[in-house]
CSV table of C-alpha atoms in Angstrom, one decimal:
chain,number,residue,atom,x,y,z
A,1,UNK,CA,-17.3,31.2,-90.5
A,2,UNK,CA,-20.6,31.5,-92.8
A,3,UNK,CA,-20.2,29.4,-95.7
A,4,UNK,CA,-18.9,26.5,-94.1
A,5,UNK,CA,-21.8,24.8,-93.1
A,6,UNK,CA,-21.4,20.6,-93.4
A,7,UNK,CA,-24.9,18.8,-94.0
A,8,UNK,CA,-25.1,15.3,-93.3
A,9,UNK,CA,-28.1,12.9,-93.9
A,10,UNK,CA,-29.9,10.6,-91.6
A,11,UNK,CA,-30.2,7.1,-93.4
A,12,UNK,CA,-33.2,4.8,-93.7
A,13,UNK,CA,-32.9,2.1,-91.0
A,14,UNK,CA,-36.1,0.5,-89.6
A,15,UNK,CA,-38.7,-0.9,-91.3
A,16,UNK,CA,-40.7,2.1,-91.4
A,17,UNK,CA,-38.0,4.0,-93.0
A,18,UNK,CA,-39.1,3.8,-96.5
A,19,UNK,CA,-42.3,3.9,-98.7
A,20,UNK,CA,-42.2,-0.2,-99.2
A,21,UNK,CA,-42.2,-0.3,-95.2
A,22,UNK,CA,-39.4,-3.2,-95.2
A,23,UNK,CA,-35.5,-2.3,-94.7
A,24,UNK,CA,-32.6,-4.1,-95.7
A,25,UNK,CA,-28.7,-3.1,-95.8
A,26,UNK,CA,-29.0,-2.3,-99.7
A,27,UNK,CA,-31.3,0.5,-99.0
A,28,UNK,CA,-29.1,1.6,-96.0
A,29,UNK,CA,-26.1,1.8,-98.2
A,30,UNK,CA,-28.3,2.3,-101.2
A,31,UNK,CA,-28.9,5.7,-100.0
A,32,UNK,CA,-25.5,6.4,-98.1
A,33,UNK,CA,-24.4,6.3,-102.2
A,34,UNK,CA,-27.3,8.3,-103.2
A,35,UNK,CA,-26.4,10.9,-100.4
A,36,UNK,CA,-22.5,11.0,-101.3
A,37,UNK,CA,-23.4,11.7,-104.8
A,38,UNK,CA,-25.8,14.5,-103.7
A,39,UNK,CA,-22.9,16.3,-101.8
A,40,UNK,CA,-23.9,15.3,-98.2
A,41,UNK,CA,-20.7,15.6,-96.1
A,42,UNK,CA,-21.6,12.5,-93.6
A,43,UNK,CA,-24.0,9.8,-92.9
A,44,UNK,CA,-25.7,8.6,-89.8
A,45,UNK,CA,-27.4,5.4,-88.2
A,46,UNK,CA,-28.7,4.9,-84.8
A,47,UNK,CA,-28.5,2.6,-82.4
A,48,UNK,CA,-31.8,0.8,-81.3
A,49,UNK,CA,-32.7,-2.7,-81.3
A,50,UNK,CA,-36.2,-2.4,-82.3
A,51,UNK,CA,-38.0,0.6,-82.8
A,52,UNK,CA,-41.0,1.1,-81.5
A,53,UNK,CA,-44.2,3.6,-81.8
A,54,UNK,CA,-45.4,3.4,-78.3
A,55,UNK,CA,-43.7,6.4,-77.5
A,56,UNK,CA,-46.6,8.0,-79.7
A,57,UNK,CA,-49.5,6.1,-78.4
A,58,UNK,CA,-50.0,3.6,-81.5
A,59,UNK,CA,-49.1,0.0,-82.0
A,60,UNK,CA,-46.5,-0.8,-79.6
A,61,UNK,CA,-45.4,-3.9,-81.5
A,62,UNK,CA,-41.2,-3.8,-82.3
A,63,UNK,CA,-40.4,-2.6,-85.5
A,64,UNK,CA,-37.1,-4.3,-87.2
A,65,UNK,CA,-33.9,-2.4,-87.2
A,66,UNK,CA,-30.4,-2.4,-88.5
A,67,UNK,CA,-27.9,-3.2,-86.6
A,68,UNK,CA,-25.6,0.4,-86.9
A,69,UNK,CA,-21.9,-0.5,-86.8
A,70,UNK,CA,-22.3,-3.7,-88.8
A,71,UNK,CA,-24.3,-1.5,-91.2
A,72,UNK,CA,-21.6,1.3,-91.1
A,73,UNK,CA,-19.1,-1.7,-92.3
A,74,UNK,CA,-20.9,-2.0,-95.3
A,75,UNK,CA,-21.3,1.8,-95.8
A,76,UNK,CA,-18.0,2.1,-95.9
A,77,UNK,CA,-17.3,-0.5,-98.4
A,78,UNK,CA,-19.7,0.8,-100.3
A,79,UNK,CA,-18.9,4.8,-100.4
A,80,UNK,CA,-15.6,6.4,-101.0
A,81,UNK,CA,-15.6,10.2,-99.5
A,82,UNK,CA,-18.7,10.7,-97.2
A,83,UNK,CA,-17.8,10.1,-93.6
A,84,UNK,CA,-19.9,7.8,-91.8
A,85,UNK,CA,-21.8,8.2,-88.2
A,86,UNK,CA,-24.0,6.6,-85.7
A,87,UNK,CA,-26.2,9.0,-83.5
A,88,UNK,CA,-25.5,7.3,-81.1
A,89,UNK,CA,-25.1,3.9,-79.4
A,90,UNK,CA,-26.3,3.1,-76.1
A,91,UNK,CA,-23.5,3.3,-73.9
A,92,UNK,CA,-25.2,0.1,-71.8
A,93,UNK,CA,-25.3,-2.5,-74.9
A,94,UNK,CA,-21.8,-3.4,-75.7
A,95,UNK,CA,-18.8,-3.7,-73.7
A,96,UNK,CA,-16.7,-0.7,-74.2
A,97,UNK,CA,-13.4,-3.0,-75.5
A,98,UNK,CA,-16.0,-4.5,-78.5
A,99,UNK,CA,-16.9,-0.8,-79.2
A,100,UNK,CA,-13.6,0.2,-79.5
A,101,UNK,CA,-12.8,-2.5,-81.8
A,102,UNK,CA,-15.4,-2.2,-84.0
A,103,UNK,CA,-14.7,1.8,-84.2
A,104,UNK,CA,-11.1,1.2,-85.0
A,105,UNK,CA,-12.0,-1.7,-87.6
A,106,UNK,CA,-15.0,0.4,-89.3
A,107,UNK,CA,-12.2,3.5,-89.5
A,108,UNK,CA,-9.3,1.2,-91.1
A,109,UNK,CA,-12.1,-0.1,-93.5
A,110,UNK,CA,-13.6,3.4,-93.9
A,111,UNK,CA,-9.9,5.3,-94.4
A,112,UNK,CA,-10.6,7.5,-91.8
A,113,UNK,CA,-14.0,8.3,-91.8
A,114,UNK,CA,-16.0,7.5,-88.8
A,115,UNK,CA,-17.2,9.3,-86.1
A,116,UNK,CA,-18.5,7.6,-83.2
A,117,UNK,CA,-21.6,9.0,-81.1
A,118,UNK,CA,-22.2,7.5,-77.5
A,119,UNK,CA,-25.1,8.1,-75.4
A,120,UNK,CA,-27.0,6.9,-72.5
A,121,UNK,CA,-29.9,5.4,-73.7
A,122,UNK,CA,-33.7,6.2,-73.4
A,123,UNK,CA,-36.2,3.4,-74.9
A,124,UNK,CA,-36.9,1.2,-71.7
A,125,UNK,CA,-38.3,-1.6,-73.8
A,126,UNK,CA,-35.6,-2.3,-75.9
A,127,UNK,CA,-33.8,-2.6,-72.3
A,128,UNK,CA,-36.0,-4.9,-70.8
A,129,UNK,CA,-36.4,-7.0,-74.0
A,130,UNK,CA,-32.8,-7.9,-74.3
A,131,UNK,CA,-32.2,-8.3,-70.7
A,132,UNK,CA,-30.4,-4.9,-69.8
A,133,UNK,CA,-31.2,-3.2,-66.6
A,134,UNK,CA,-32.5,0.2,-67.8
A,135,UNK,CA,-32.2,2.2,-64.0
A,136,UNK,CA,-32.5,5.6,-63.3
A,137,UNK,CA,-31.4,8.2,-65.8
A,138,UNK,CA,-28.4,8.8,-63.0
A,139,UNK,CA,-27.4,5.0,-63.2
A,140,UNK,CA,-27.6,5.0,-67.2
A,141,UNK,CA,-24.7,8.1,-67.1
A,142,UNK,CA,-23.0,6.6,-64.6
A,143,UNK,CA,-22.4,3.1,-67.1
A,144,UNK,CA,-21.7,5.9,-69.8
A,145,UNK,CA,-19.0,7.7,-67.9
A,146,UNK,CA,-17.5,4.7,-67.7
A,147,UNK,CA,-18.0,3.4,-70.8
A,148,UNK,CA,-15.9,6.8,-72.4
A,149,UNK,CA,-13.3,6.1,-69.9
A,150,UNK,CA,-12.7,3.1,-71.1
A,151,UNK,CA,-13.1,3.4,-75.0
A,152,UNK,CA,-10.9,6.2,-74.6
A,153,UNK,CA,-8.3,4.3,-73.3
A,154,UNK,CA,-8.4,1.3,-75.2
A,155,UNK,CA,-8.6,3.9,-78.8
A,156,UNK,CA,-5.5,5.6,-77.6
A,157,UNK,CA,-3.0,3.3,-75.1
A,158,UNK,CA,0.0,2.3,-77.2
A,159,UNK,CA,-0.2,-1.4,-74.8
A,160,UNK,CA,-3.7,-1.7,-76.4
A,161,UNK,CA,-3.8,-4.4,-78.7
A,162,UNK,CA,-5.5,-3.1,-81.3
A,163,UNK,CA,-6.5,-2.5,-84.2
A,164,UNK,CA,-5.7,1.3,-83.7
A,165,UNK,CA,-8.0,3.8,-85.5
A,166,UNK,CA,-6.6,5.9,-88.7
A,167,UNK,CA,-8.1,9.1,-87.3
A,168,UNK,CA,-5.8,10.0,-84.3
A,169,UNK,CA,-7.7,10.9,-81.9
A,170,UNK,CA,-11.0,9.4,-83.2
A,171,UNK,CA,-14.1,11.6,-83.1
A,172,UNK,CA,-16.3,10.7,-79.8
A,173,UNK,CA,-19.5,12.8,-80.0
A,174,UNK,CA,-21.7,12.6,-76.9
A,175,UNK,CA,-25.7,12.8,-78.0
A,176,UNK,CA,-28.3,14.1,-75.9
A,177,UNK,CA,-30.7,17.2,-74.8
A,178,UNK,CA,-27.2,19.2,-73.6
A,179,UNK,CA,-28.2,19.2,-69.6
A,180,UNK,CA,-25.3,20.0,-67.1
A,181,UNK,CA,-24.2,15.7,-66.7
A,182,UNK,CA,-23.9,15.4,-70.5
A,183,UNK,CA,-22.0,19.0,-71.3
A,184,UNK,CA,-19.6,17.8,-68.6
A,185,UNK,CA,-18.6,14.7,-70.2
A,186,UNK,CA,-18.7,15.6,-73.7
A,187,UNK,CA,-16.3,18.9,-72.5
A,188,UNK,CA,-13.9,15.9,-70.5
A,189,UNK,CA,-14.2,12.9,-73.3
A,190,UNK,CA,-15.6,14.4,-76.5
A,191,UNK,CA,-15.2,15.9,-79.5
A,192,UNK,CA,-18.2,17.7,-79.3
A,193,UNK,CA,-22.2,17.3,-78.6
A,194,UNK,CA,-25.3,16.6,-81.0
A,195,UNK,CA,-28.6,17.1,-80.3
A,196,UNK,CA,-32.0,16.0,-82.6
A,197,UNK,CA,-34.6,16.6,-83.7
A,198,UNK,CA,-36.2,19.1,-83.0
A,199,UNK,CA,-34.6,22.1,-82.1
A,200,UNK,CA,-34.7,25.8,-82.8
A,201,UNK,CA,-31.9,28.3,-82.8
A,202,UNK,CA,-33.2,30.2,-79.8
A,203,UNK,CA,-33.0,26.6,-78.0
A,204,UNK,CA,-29.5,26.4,-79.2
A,205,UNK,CA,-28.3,29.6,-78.6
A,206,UNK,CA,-29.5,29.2,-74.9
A,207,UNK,CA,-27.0,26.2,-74.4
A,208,UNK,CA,-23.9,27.9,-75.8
A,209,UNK,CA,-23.2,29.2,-72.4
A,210,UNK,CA,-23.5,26.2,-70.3
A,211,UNK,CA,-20.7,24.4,-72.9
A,212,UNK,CA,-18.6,27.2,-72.3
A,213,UNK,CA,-19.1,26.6,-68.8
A,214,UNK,CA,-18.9,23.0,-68.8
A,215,UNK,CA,-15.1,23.1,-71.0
A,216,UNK,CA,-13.9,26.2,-68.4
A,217,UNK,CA,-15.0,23.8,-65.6
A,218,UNK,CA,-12.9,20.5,-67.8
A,219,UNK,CA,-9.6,23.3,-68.6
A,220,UNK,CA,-11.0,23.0,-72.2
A,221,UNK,CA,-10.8,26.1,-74.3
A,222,UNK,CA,-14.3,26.5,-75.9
A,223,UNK,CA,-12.9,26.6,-79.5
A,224,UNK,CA,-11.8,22.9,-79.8
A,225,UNK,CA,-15.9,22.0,-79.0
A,226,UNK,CA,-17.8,20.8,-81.6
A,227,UNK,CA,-21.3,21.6,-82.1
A,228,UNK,CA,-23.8,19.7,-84.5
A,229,UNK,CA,-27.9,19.6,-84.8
A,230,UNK,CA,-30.3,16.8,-86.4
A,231,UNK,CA,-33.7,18.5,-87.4
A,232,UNK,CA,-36.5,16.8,-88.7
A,233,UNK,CA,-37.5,18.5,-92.7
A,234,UNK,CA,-40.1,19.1,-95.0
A,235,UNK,CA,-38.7,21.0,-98.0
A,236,UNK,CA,-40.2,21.8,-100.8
A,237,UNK,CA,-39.3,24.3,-104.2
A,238,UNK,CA,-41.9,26.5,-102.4
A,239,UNK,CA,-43.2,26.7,-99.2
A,240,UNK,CA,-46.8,25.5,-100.0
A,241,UNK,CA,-45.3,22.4,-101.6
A,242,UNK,CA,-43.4,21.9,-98.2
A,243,UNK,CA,-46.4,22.5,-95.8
A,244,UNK,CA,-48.4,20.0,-98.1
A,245,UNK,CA,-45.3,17.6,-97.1
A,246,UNK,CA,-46.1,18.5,-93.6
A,247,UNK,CA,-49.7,17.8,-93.5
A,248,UNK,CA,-49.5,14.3,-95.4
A,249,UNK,CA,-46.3,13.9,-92.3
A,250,UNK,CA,-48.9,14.4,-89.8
A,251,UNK,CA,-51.9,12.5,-91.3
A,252,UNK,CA,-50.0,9.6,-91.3
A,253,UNK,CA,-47.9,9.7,-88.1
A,254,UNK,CA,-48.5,6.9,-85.8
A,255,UNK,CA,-51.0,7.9,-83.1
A,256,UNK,CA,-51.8,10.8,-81.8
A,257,UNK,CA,-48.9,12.9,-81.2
A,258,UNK,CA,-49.2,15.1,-83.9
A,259,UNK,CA,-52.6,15.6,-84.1
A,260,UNK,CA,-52.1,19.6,-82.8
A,261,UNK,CA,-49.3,20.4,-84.9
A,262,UNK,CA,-49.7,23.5,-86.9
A,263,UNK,CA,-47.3,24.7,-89.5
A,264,UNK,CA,-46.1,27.0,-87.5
A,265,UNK,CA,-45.0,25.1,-84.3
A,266,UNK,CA,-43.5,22.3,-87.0
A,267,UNK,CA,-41.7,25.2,-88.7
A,268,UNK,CA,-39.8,26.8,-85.7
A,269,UNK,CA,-37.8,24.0,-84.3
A,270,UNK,CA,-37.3,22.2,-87.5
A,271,UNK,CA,-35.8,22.4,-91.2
A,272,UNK,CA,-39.4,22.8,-93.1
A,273,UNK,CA,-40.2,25.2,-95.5
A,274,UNK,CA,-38.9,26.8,-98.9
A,275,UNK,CA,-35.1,26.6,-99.6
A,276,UNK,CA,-34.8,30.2,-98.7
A,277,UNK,CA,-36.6,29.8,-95.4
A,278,UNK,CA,-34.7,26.6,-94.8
A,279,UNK,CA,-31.4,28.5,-96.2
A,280,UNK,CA,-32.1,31.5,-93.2
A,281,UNK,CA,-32.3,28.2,-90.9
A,282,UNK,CA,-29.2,27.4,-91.6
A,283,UNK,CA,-27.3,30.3,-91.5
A,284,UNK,CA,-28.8,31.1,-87.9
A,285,UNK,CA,-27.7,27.9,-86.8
A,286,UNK,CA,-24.2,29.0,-88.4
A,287,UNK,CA,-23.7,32.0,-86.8
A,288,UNK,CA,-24.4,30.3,-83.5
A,289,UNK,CA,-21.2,28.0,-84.2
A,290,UNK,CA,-22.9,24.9,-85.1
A,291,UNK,CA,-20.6,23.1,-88.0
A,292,UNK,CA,-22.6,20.7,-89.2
A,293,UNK,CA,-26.8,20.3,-89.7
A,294,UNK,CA,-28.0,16.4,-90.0
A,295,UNK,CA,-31.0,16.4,-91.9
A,296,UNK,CA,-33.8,13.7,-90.8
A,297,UNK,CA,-36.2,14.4,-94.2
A,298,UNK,CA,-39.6,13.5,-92.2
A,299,UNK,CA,-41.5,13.7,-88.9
A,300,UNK,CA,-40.0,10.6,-88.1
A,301,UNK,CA,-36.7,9.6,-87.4
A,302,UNK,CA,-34.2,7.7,-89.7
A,303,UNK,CA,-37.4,8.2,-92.7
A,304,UNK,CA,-36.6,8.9,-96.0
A,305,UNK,CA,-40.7,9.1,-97.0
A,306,UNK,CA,-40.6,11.2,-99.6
A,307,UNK,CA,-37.3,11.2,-101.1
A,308,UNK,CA,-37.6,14.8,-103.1
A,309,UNK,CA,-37.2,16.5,-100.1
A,310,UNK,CA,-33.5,14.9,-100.2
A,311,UNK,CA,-33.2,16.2,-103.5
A,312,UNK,CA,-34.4,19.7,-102.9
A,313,UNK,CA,-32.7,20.1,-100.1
A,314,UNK,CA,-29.2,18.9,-101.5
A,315,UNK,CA,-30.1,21.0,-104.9
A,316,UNK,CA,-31.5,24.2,-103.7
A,317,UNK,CA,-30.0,24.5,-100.0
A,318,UNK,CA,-26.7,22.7,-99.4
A,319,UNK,CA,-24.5,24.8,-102.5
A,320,UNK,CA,-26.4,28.4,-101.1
A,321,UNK,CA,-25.0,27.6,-97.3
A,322,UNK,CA,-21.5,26.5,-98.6
């Protein structure tokens, strides 16, 4: 239904995060405030132990990190309505019991308002570093099959000891690119599926099919799957203030990697431009059946760089696509 979009914020957590380039849990749940107060529906962490820029070609050294469901404890101590996410943990790090029981605990603390992203992984060196074996993609979906059998049964078996979540059942969202392993298990365990951070509706729109597919093949009718997308942003009030966000995003990204971005490639698959273009990004991802659009507001993930693009966005976007 257009006019229901839900917009959700993805909070600073590593030390590149913010313009001071240190993080601590008051700016985490600094800005979870800030964002509640701006109308954001839902906040979101990840799950790494470091970060690192490798990926990009530049200074491999690990970068420090929050730790996401310890950090979501405080969130929702600290916040009252916004519902509180991690996109998403590592399926391989903690046993599934300990996730189950920090889910339920961070629910009971929250009132009700978590939702809970798994995934299966992808930075080998945090793997290594900490001792886990990282395997073949195959392996890694095998641990989180597995891993969503058995949070699932711990979250909802009445022998369980506890503590039980509020939310009954508790949102489970499965994170990841949407290829034919994940759809399957998201259509069998899930609520619903995310995928980040740069995607474009025609990407989207291309993947529709195979969940339908995947829930027909799970006896799942189509309409009880949930759909949400994390873009990267650069907003501005017009769209030459947002393309100079843009260029000073690229000038000072780490490495190489976006030394050939143009305007235009960063503009298709991401939320970047005036509120009106961003507001017809929206509503395409709307009428595609995605419920709820988690806004990244940089070229990197988990960044808040430039914090009026927060503002613009939650001023001149979010009341337009509600």
């Amino acid at each position: 239904m257009l006019g229901s979009m839900r917009f959700g914020l993805a909070l600073p957590q590593y030390g590149f995060s913010l313009p001071t380039g240190r993080i601590g849990l008051d700016d985490a749940v600094g800005w979870a405030r800030r964002a509640e107060d701006l109308g954001f529906d839902s906040v979101w962490l990840s799950d790494h132990f470091f970060y690192s820029f490798a990926r990009y070609g530049a200074d491999p050294s690990p970068i420090a990190a929050l730790e996401p469901l310890t950090a979501l404890a405080a969130i929702a101590a600290g916040t009252e309505r916004v519902r509180l996410g991690v996109l998403v943990l590592a399926a391989g790090f903690r046993p599934p019991e300990l996730v189950a029981k920090a889910a339920a605990t961070i629910d009971r603390l929250s009132g009700g308002r978590l939702d809970l992203g798994l995934g299966a992984g992808w930075l080998e060196e945090e793997f290594v570093a900490f001792g886990y074996g990282f395997g073949t993609i195959g392996q890694r979906f095998g641990v989180l099959e597995r891993t969503l059998h058995e949070l699932t049964r711990s979250l909802t078996d009445p022998g369980s000891p506890g503590p039980s979540p509020v939310q009954e059942p508790l949102p489970i969202w499965l994170g990841g690119k949407g290829g034919p392993r994940l759809l399957r298990l998201a259509a069998r365990y899930a609520a619903g599926w995310n995928v980040v951070w740069r995607v474009s509706p025609e990407d989207h729109a291309a993947r529709v099919a195979d969940v339908a597919a995947a829930c027909g093949r799970e006896g799942r009718d189509p309409a009880t799957f949930r759909r949400t997308v994390g873009l990267y942003g650069t907003i501005g009030l017009t769209e030459d203030d947002a393309r100079a966000r843009f260029e000073r995003a690229r000038a000072s990204f780490p490495g190489q990697a976006m030394r050939d971005e143009t305007w235009e490639t960063w503009r298709a698959d991401t939320l970047s431009g005036s509120p009106q273009q961003v507001v017809d990004r929206v509503r395409a991802f709307e009428a595609l059946g995605v419920e709820e659009l988690i806004l990244s507001p940089w070229a990197l993930p988990f960044a808040v760089l430039e914090p009026e693009i927060v503002e613009v966005f939650a001023e001149h976007v979010m009341p337009t696509c509600r």
